[in-house]
Amino acid sequence: MSKKILIIGATGLLGKPVAEHFNNSDYEVRLLVRNIEKANKIFGSGFEKIPGNVTDKESLDLAVKDCSAVYVSLSGEVEQTGVENVVKAAKGKNIERIAYISGTSVAEENTWYPMIKRKYLAERAIIKSGIPYTIFRPAWFMESLQNFVRDGKAFVFGHQRKPYHFVAAEDYARMVVNAFSDERARNKIFYIHGPEGILFAEAVRRYVEALHPELRKVNVLPHWMANMIAVLSKNQEMRWGNDFMKYYAKVGDLGDPTEANEILGAPKITLDEWLEKKKSAV
């Protein structure tokens, strides 16, 4: 009898490839989704879906029933409390592994930044639960580059002087599935770094050159200017993005990916290879 995994956050940009990779593994896949219609458009009929969310105890209890594993991919204000609720629902349910996507710069010394504090406390809840766990701390995803082309313009915030080890979501999803079939991944925190370090502006430039050749340049906005534009235009997303880039310029990629590479298989997809796949799919 195959095991069943509950995936929370499957309709997100990073949850979807994980769900699809698990669907090609020995696991049966169950998705907890807020919007069944949206989930059906994304996944079709090939996945079991339960309506609900991480703030609803009843739907969480139903979702974890008969599952042997849980994978959590959340973001935003609900991330910490959502993970804590998942842990409560998983206790006493014969869950053999709970996994969670965190971030490469998550560390106690960086909890002064609100998003990192939420992720750090979410990690603590999982670790203290007594349920076997695997926590992933990936670097920036190549898929995030699309967020830096808006309204016919390409831009970055600040002069990022540290290299980013971009990861393809496809590589990451493969590593997640591998973790669930390898006992060496039990009770581990893995740093996931892509195969090469690239300055952020260079990564955006390559993205634009490959997928938006109509754009002539990548605009580098100083943090003060980006913040001013965000305030005047009441663009909260831009303000958050600028703040996070300022934070990340200070801390950079943390951790050593050696153990993750040895146990889970190192990421192999380079940015140029990923861009070629994207161009072919257009």
Short mmCIF file of C-alpha atoms in Angstrom, two decimals:
data_model
loop_
_atom_site.label_atom_id
_atom_site.label_comp_id
_atom_site.label_asym_id
_atom_site.label_seq_id
_atom_site.Cartn_x
_atom_site.Cartn_y
_atom_site.Cartn_z
CA MET A 1 0.00 0.00 0.00
CA SER A 2 1.46 3.36 -1.01
CA LYS A 3 1.91 6.16 1.49
CA LYS A 4 0.01 9.42 1.27
CA ILE A 5 1.50 12.89 1.59
CA LEU A 6 -0.43 16.06 2.35
CA ILE A 7 0.92 19.11 0.52
CA ILE A 8 -0.03 22.52 1.87
CA GLY A 9 0.54 25.50 -0.42
CA ALA A 10 0.55 23.42 -3.61
CA THR A 11 -1.02 26.08 -5.82
CA GLY A 12 1.83 28.50 -5.13
CA LEU A 13 4.75 29.11 -7.47
CA LEU A 14 7.04 26.83 -5.45
CA GLY A 15 4.45 24.37 -4.17
CA LYS A 16 3.24 23.30 -7.61
CA PRO A 17 6.48 21.65 -8.84
CA VAL A 18 6.82 19.79 -5.53
CA ALA A 19 3.26 18.44 -5.84
CA GLU A 20 3.91 17.36 -9.43
CA HIS A 21 7.15 15.58 -8.53
CA PHE A 22 5.46 13.73 -5.67
CA ASN A 23 2.71 12.69 -8.07
CA ASN A 24 5.38 10.79 -10.01
CA SER A 25 6.76 9.12 -6.87
CA ASP A 26 5.58 6.26 -4.67
CA TYR A 27 3.39 8.65 -2.70
CA GLU A 28 -0.29 9.32 -3.20
CA VAL A 29 -0.77 13.09 -3.12
CA ARG A 30 -3.44 15.02 -1.23
CA LEU A 31 -3.69 18.80 -1.52
CA LEU A 32 -5.17 21.18 1.02
CA VAL A 33 -6.43 24.10 -1.06
CA ARG A 34 -8.41 27.26 -0.36
CA ASN A 35 -9.96 27.35 -3.80
CA ILE A 36 -10.98 24.03 -5.40
CA GLU A 37 -11.80 25.65 -8.75
CA LYS A 38 -8.35 27.26 -8.96
CA ALA A 39 -6.69 23.98 -7.94
CA ASN A 40 -8.61 22.05 -10.61
CA LYS A 41 -7.40 24.50 -13.27
CA ILE A 42 -3.80 24.06 -12.13
CA PHE A 43 -3.72 20.32 -11.48
CA GLY A 44 -6.72 18.80 -13.23
CA SER A 45 -8.26 15.68 -11.76
CA GLY A 46 -5.04 13.83 -11.00
CA PHE A 47 -4.83 14.92 -7.36
CA GLU A 48 -7.02 14.43 -4.32
CA LYS A 49 -8.07 17.86 -3.04
CA ILE A 50 -9.55 18.91 0.28
CA PRO A 51 -10.93 22.43 0.69
CA GLY A 52 -9.70 24.38 3.68
CA ASN A 53 -6.82 26.43 5.00
CA VAL A 54 -4.21 26.46 7.75
CA THR A 55 -6.30 28.68 10.00
CA ASP A 56 -9.17 26.19 10.10
CA LYS A 57 -8.59 23.36 12.60
CA GLU A 58 -11.41 21.20 11.24
CA SER A 59 -10.12 21.20 7.66
CA LEU A 60 -6.55 20.57 8.85
CA ASP A 61 -7.64 17.58 10.95
CA LEU A 62 -9.47 16.15 7.97
CA ALA A 63 -6.55 16.82 5.63
CA VAL A 64 -3.90 15.02 7.72
CA LYS A 65 -6.12 11.98 8.34
CA ASP A 66 -4.59 8.80 6.87
CA CYS A 67 -1.47 10.69 5.72
CA SER A 68 2.02 9.56 6.66
CA ALA A 69 3.81 12.76 5.63
CA VAL A 70 3.21 16.49 5.32
CA TYR A 71 4.97 19.11 3.21
CA VAL A 72 4.34 22.80 3.97
CA SER A 73 4.93 25.71 1.60
CA LEU A 74 3.54 28.95 3.05
CA SER A 75 4.42 32.63 2.92
CA GLY A 76 3.26 35.93 4.32
CA GLU A 77 1.71 36.83 7.63
CA VAL A 78 0.09 33.41 8.05
CA GLU A 79 3.34 31.45 7.73
CA GLN A 80 4.29 31.04 11.39
CA THR A 81 0.81 30.47 12.78
CA GLY A 82 -0.03 28.26 9.81
CA VAL A 83 2.92 25.98 10.45
CA GLU A 84 2.12 25.88 14.17
CA ASN A 85 -1.45 24.85 13.35
CA VAL A 86 -0.22 22.14 10.98
CA VAL A 87 2.06 20.78 13.70
CA LYS A 88 -0.84 20.64 16.18
CA ALA A 89 -3.00 18.81 13.65
CA ALA A 90 -0.20 16.35 12.83
CA LYS A 91 0.49 15.33 16.42
CA GLY A 92 -0.90 11.92 17.30
CA LYS A 93 -1.73 11.14 13.66
CA ASN A 94 1.16 8.74 12.88
CA ILE A 95 2.90 11.30 10.72
CA GLU A 96 6.33 9.91 9.82
CA ARG A 97 7.80 13.10 8.37
CA ILE A 98 6.92 16.78 8.21
CA ALA A 99 8.85 19.02 5.84
CA TYR A 100 8.89 22.77 5.38
CA ILE A 101 10.42 25.27 2.96
CA SER A 102 12.17 28.05 4.85
CA GLY A 103 14.96 30.30 3.52
CA THR A 104 18.74 30.37 3.24
CA SER A 105 19.18 33.41 5.50
CA VAL A 106 16.98 32.10 8.32
CA ALA A 107 18.98 32.22 11.54
CA GLU A 108 18.37 33.44 15.07
CA GLU A 109 20.66 36.43 14.55
CA ASN A 110 18.49 37.58 11.63
CA THR A 111 15.14 37.48 13.43
CA TRP A 112 15.20 41.28 13.63
CA TYR A 113 13.69 41.10 10.14
CA PRO A 114 9.96 40.21 10.53
CA MET A 115 9.71 37.68 7.70
CA ILE A 116 12.79 35.82 8.92
CA LYS A 117 11.43 35.79 12.47
CA ARG A 118 8.23 34.12 11.24
CA LYS A 119 10.19 31.49 9.37
CA TYR A 120 12.56 30.90 12.28
CA LEU A 121 9.69 30.41 14.75
CA ALA A 122 7.93 28.12 12.25
CA GLU A 123 11.09 26.00 12.11
CA ARG A 124 11.25 25.90 15.93
CA ALA A 125 7.65 24.67 16.12
CA ILE A 126 8.44 21.79 13.77
CA ILE A 127 11.68 20.84 15.50
CA LYS A 128 10.08 20.88 18.97
CA SER A 129 7.06 18.85 17.84
CA GLY A 130 8.76 15.49 18.22
CA ILE A 131 7.71 14.57 14.68
CA PRO A 132 10.60 13.60 12.39
CA TYR A 133 11.31 16.56 10.12
CA THR A 134 13.21 17.88 7.14
CA ILE A 135 13.62 21.63 6.74
CA PHE A 136 14.81 23.17 3.49
CA ARG A 137 16.60 26.51 3.39
CA PRO A 138 16.88 27.33 -0.32
CA ALA A 139 18.53 30.33 -1.92
CA TRP A 140 16.59 32.55 -4.34
CA PHE A 141 14.61 30.77 -7.01
CA MET A 142 15.06 31.47 -10.69
CA GLU A 143 11.28 31.69 -10.91
CA SER A 144 11.41 34.87 -8.78
CA LEU A 145 13.13 36.81 -11.58
CA GLN A 146 9.80 37.41 -13.29
CA ASN A 147 8.87 39.72 -10.41
CA PHE A 148 11.50 42.23 -11.55
CA VAL A 149 9.87 42.95 -14.90
CA ARG A 150 6.72 45.05 -14.52
CA ASP A 151 4.80 47.44 -16.73
CA GLY A 152 7.34 47.26 -19.54
CA LYS A 153 10.33 47.93 -17.30
CA ALA A 154 13.04 45.78 -15.75
CA PHE A 155 14.60 46.83 -12.46
CA VAL A 156 16.56 45.83 -9.37
CA PHE A 157 16.68 47.52 -5.99
CA GLY A 158 20.08 48.72 -4.79
CA HIS A 159 23.55 47.64 -5.84
CA GLN A 160 23.66 43.98 -4.85
CA ARG A 161 27.34 43.12 -4.47
CA LYS A 162 27.04 39.53 -3.18
CA PRO A 163 26.43 36.61 -5.54
CA TYR A 164 23.09 34.83 -5.42
CA HIS A 165 23.03 31.03 -5.85
CA PHE A 166 19.78 30.83 -7.80
CA VAL A 167 17.94 27.49 -7.72
CA ALA A 168 15.51 26.14 -10.31
CA ALA A 169 12.23 25.01 -8.76
CA GLU A 170 12.52 21.78 -10.75
CA ASP A 171 15.82 20.92 -9.04
CA TYR A 172 14.42 21.88 -5.66
CA ALA A 173 11.31 19.72 -6.09
CA ARG A 174 13.45 16.72 -7.01
CA MET A 175 15.54 17.19 -3.87
CA VAL A 176 12.41 17.41 -1.69
CA VAL A 177 11.05 14.12 -3.03
CA ASN A 178 14.46 12.48 -2.56
CA ALA A 179 14.49 13.59 1.08
CA PHE A 180 11.34 11.62 1.80
CA SER A 181 12.89 8.38 0.55
CA ASP A 182 16.21 8.72 2.38
CA GLU A 183 16.51 8.18 6.12
CA ARG A 184 19.65 10.32 6.14
CA ALA A 185 17.37 13.31 5.55
CA ARG A 186 15.49 12.66 8.79
CA ASN A 187 15.75 15.50 11.34
CA LYS A 188 17.95 17.60 9.07
CA ILE A 189 18.10 21.21 7.97
CA PHE A 190 19.39 21.45 4.40
CA TYR A 191 20.78 24.51 2.66
CA ILE A 192 19.93 24.44 -1.04
CA HIS A 193 22.21 26.51 -3.28
CA GLY A 194 22.16 26.54 -7.06
CA PRO A 195 25.19 25.49 -9.12
CA GLU A 196 26.60 29.00 -9.66
CA GLY A 197 26.84 32.36 -7.95
CA ILE A 198 25.51 35.32 -9.98
CA LEU A 199 25.13 38.98 -9.13
CA PHE A 200 21.45 39.87 -9.00
CA ALA A 201 21.56 42.58 -11.66
CA GLU A 202 23.34 40.16 -13.99
CA ALA A 203 20.67 37.51 -13.42
CA VAL A 204 17.90 39.99 -14.23
CA ARG A 205 19.84 41.18 -17.30
CA ARG A 206 20.08 37.61 -18.63
CA TYR A 207 16.40 37.05 -17.89
CA VAL A 208 15.43 40.18 -19.81
CA GLU A 209 17.74 39.38 -22.71
CA ALA A 210 16.24 35.91 -23.06
CA LEU A 211 12.55 36.56 -22.42
CA HIS A 212 12.02 40.31 -22.86
CA PRO A 213 14.39 41.39 -25.64
CA GLU A 214 12.17 44.42 -26.30
CA LEU A 215 13.45 46.00 -23.07
CA ARG A 216 16.65 47.95 -23.57
CA LYS A 217 18.06 47.98 -20.07
CA VAL A 218 17.72 46.96 -16.44
CA ASN A 219 17.13 49.94 -14.17
CA VAL A 220 19.03 49.95 -10.88
CA LEU A 221 16.99 51.91 -8.34
CA PRO A 222 18.81 53.05 -5.18
CA HIS A 223 16.94 51.89 -2.10
CA TRP A 224 15.99 55.43 -1.09
CA MET A 225 14.52 56.13 -4.53
CA ALA A 226 12.61 52.85 -4.67
CA ASN A 227 11.18 53.52 -1.23
CA MET A 228 10.10 57.02 -2.24
CA ILE A 229 8.41 55.75 -5.40
CA ALA A 230 6.66 53.00 -3.43
CA VAL A 231 5.37 55.46 -0.83
CA LEU A 232 4.16 58.01 -3.38
CA SER A 233 2.47 55.37 -5.53
CA LYS A 234 1.16 53.48 -2.48
CA ASN A 235 2.73 50.32 -3.89
CA GLN A 236 3.11 48.04 -0.87
CA GLU A 237 4.52 45.19 -2.94
CA MET A 238 7.32 47.41 -4.23
CA ARG A 239 8.03 48.71 -0.74
CA TRP A 240 8.24 45.18 0.65
CA GLY A 241 10.47 44.04 -2.22
CA ASN A 242 12.83 46.97 -1.74
CA ASP A 243 13.05 46.37 2.01
CA PHE A 244 13.78 42.68 1.49
CA MET A 245 16.46 43.33 -1.12
CA LYS A 246 18.08 45.79 1.30
CA TYR A 247 18.02 43.12 4.02
CA TYR A 248 19.38 40.45 1.69
CA ALA A 249 22.21 42.67 0.48
CA LYS A 250 23.34 42.77 4.09
CA VAL A 251 23.13 39.05 4.96
CA GLY A 252 23.46 37.22 1.64
CA ASP A 253 23.20 33.45 1.14
CA LEU A 254 23.99 31.55 4.32
CA GLY A 255 24.84 27.95 5.04
CA ASP A 256 26.81 25.12 3.48
CA PRO A 257 24.96 23.10 0.80
CA THR A 258 27.46 20.20 0.85
CA GLU A 259 25.33 17.81 2.91
CA ALA A 260 22.20 18.53 0.89
CA ASN A 261 24.11 17.95 -2.35
CA GLU A 262 25.50 14.64 -1.10
CA ILE A 263 22.22 13.24 0.24
CA LEU A 264 19.62 14.75 -2.08
CA GLY A 265 21.59 15.23 -5.28
CA ALA A 266 22.99 18.65 -6.12
CA PRO A 267 21.04 21.17 -8.23
CA LYS A 268 22.30 21.00 -11.81
CA ILE A 269 20.20 23.46 -13.79
CA THR A 270 22.11 26.66 -14.53
CA LEU A 271 20.38 29.97 -15.11
CA ASP A 272 21.15 29.88 -18.84
CA GLU A 273 19.77 26.34 -19.13
CA TRP A 274 16.64 27.38 -17.25
CA LEU A 275 16.19 30.39 -19.54
CA GLU A 276 16.51 28.19 -22.62
CA LYS A 277 13.71 25.96 -21.29
CA LYS A 278 11.56 29.03 -20.63
CA LYS A 279 12.17 30.34 -24.16
CA SER A 280 11.23 26.98 -25.65
CA ALA A 281 7.99 26.94 -23.67
CA VAL A 282 6.88 30.38 -24.90
#
